[in-house]
Coordinates of N, CA and C in Angstrom, one line a residue:
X1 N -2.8 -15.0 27.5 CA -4.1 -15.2 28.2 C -4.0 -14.5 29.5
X2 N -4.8 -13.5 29.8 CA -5.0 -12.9 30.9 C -6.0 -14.1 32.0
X3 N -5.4 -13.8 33.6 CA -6.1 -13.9 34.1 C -6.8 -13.1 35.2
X4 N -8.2 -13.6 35.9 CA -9.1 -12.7 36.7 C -9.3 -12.7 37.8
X5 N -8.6 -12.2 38.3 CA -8.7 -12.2 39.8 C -10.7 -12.3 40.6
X6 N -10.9 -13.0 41.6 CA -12.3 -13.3 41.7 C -12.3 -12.4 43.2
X7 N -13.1 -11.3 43.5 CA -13.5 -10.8 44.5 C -14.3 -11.2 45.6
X8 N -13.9 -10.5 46.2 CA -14.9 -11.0 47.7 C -15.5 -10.1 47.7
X9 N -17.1 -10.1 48.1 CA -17.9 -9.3 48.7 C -18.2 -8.7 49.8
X10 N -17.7 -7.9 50.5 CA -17.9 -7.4 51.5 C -19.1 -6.6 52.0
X11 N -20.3 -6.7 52.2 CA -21.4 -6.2 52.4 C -21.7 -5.5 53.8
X12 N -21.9 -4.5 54.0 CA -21.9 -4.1 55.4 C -23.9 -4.1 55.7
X13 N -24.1 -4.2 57.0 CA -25.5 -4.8 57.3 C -26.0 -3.4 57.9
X14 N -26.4 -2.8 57.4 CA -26.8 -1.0 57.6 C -29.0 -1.0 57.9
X15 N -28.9 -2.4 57.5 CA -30.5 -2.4 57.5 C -30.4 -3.5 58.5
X16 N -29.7 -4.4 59.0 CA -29.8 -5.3 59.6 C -30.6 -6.5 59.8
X17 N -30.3 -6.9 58.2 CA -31.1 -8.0 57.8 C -32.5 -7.5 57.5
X18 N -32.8 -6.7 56.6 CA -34.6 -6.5 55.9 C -35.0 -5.3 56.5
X19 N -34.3 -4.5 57.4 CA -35.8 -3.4 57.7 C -35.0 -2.2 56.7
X20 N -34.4 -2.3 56.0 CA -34.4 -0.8 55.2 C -33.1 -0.9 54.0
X21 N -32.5 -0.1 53.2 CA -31.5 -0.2 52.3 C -30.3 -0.8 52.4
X22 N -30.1 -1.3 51.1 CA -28.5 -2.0 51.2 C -27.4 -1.2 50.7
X23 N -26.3 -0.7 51.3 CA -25.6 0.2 50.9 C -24.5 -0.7 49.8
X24 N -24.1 -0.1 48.6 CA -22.8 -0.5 48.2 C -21.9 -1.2 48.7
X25 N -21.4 -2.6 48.0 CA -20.7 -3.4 48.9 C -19.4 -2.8 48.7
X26 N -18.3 -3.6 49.3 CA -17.2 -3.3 48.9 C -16.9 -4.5 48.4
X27 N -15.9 -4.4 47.5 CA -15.2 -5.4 46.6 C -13.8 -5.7 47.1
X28 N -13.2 -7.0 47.6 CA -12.0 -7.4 48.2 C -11.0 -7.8 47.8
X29 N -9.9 -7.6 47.1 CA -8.9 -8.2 46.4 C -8.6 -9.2 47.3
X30 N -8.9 -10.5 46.8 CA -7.9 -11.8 48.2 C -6.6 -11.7 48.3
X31 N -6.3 -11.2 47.3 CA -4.6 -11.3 46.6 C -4.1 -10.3 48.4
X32 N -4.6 -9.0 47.8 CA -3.3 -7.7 48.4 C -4.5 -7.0 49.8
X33 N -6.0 -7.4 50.0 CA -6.6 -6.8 50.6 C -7.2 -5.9 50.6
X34 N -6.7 -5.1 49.1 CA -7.2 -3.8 48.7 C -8.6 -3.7 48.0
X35 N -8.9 -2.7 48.2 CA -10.5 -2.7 48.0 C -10.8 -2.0 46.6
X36 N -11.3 -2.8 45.6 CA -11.4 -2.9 44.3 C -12.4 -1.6 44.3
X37 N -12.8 -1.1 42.8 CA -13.5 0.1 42.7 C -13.9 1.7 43.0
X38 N -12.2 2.0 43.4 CA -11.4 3.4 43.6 C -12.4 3.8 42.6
X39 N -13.5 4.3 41.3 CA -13.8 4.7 41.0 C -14.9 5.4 41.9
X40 N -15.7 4.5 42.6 CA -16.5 4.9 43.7 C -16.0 5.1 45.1
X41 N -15.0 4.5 45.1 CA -14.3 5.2 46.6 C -13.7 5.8 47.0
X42 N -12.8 6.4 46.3 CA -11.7 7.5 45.7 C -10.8 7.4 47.2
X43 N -10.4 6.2 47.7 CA -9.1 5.7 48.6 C -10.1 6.4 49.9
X44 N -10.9 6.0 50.3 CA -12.1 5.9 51.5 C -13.2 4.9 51.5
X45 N -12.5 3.8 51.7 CA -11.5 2.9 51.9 C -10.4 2.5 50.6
X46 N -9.1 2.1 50.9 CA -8.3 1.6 50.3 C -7.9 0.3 50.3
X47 N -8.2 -0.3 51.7 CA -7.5 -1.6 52.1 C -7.9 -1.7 53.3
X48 N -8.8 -3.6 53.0 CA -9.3 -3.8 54.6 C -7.9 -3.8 55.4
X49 N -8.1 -4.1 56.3 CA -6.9 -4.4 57.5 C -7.5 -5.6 58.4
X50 N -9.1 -5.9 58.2 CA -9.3 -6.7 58.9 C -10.8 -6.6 59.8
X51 N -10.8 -6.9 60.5 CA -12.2 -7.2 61.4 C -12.0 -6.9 62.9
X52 N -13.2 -6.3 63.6 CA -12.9 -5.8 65.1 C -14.4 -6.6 65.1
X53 N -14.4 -6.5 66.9 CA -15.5 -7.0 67.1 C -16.8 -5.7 68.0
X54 N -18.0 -5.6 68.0 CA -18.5 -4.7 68.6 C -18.1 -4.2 69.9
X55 N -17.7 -5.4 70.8 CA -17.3 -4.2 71.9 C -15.8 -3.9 71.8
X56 N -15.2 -4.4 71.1 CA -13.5 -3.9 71.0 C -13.5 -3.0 69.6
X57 N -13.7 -2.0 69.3 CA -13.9 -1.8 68.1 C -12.3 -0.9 67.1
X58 N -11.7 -1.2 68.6 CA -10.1 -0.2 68.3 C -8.9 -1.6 68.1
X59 N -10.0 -3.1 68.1 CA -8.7 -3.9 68.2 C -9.3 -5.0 66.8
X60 N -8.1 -5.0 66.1 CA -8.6 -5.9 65.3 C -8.4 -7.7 65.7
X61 N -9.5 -7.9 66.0 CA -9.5 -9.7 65.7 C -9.3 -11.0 65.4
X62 N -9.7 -10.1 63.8 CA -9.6 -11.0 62.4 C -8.9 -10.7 61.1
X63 N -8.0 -11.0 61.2 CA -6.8 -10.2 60.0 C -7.8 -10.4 58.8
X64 N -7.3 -9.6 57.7 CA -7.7 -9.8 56.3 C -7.5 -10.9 55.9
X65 N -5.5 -11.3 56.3 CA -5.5 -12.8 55.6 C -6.5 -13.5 56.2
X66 N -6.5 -13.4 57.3 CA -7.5 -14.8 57.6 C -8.9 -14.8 57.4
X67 N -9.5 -13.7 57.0 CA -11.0 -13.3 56.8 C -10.7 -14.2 55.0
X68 N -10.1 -14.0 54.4 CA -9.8 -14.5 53.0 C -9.5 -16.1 52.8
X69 N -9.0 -16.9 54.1 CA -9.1 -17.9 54.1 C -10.7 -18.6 54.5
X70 N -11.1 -17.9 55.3 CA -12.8 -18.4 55.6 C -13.5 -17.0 56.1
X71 N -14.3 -16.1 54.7 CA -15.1 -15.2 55.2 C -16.0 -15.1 55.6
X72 N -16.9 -16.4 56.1 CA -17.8 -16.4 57.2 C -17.4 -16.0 59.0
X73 N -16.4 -16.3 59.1 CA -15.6 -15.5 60.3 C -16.1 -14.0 60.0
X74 N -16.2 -13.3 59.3 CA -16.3 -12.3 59.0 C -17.9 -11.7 59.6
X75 N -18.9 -12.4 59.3 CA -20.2 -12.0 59.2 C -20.4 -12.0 60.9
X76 N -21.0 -10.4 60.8 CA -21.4 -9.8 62.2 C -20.1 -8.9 63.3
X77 N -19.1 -8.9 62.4 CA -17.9 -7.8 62.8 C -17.8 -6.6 62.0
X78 N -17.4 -6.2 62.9 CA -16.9 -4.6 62.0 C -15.6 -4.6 61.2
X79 N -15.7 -3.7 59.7 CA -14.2 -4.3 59.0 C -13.7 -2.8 59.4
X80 N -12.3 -3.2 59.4 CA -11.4 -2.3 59.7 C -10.6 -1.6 58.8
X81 N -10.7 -0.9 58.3 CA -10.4 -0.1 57.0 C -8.9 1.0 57.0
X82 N -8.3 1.1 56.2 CA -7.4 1.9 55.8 C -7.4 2.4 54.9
X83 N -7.4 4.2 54.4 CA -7.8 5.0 53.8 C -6.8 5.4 52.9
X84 N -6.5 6.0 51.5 CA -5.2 5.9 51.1 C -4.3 6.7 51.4
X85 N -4.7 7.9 52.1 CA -3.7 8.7 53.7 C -3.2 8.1 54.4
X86 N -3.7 7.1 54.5 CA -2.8 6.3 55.5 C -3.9 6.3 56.7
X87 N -4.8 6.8 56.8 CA -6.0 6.8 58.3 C -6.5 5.6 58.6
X88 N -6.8 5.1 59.8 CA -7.3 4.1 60.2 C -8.7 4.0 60.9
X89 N -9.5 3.2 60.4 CA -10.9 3.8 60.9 C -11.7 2.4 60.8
X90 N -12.5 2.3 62.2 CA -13.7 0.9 61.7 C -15.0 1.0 61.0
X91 N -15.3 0.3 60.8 CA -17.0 1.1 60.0 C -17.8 0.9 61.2
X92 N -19.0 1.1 61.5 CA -19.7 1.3 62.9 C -21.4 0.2 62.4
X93 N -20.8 -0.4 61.0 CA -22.0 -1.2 61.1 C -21.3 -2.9 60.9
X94 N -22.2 -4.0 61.2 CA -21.5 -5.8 61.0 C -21.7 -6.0 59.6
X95 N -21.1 -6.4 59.2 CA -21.0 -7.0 57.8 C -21.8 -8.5 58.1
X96 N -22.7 -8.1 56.7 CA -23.3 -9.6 56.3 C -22.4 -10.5 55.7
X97 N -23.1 -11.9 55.4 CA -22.3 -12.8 55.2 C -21.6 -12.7 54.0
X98 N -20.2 -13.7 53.3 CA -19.7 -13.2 52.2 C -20.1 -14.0 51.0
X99 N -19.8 -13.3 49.6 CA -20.5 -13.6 49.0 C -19.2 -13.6 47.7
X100 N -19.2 -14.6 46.9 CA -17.8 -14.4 46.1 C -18.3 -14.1 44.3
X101 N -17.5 -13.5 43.8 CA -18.2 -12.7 42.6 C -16.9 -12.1 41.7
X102 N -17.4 -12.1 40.7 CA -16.1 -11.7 39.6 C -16.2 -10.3 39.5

């Protein structure tokens, strides 16, 4: 019997609540942090690292672990991403609230 690991949704807020498109979410392994669906992201991004806040946007916050213990902490920060080079980069939009999904 296999089992399924259940994702987190990661939604970044690019319309800012209703005035325009919702971009692709990302998908969150709770397990390792890594970001499910390399088919579409080809390791840009590979692995959150976590959450910054708008005016600090070079310091992370909110770890991954801890965004995975309660990802409402999450909603309205910037996630902080790692690329599978190894690059470190924030996204420049707040992630909406989370949303859990198989």
């Amino acid at each position: 019997m296999s089992t399924r690991t259940n994702f987190i949704k990661l939604q970044p807020d690019y319309n800012h609540n209703g005035a325009g498109h919702i971009p692709y979410p990302y998908w969150i392994n709770p397990e390792t942090g890594n970001v499910e669906r390399q088919d579409v992201w080809k390791g840009e991004p590979a692995k959150l690292l976590g959450f910054a806040t708008p005016d600090e946007q070079f310091d992370v916050a909110l770890s991954w672990h801890e965004w995975i213990e309660n990802p409402d902490r999450g909603t309205g920060l910037l996630p902080v991403f790692m690329k599978a080079d190894g690059g470190i980069y924030t996204l420049d939009h707040p992630t909406r609230g989370p949303e859990k999904d198989n």
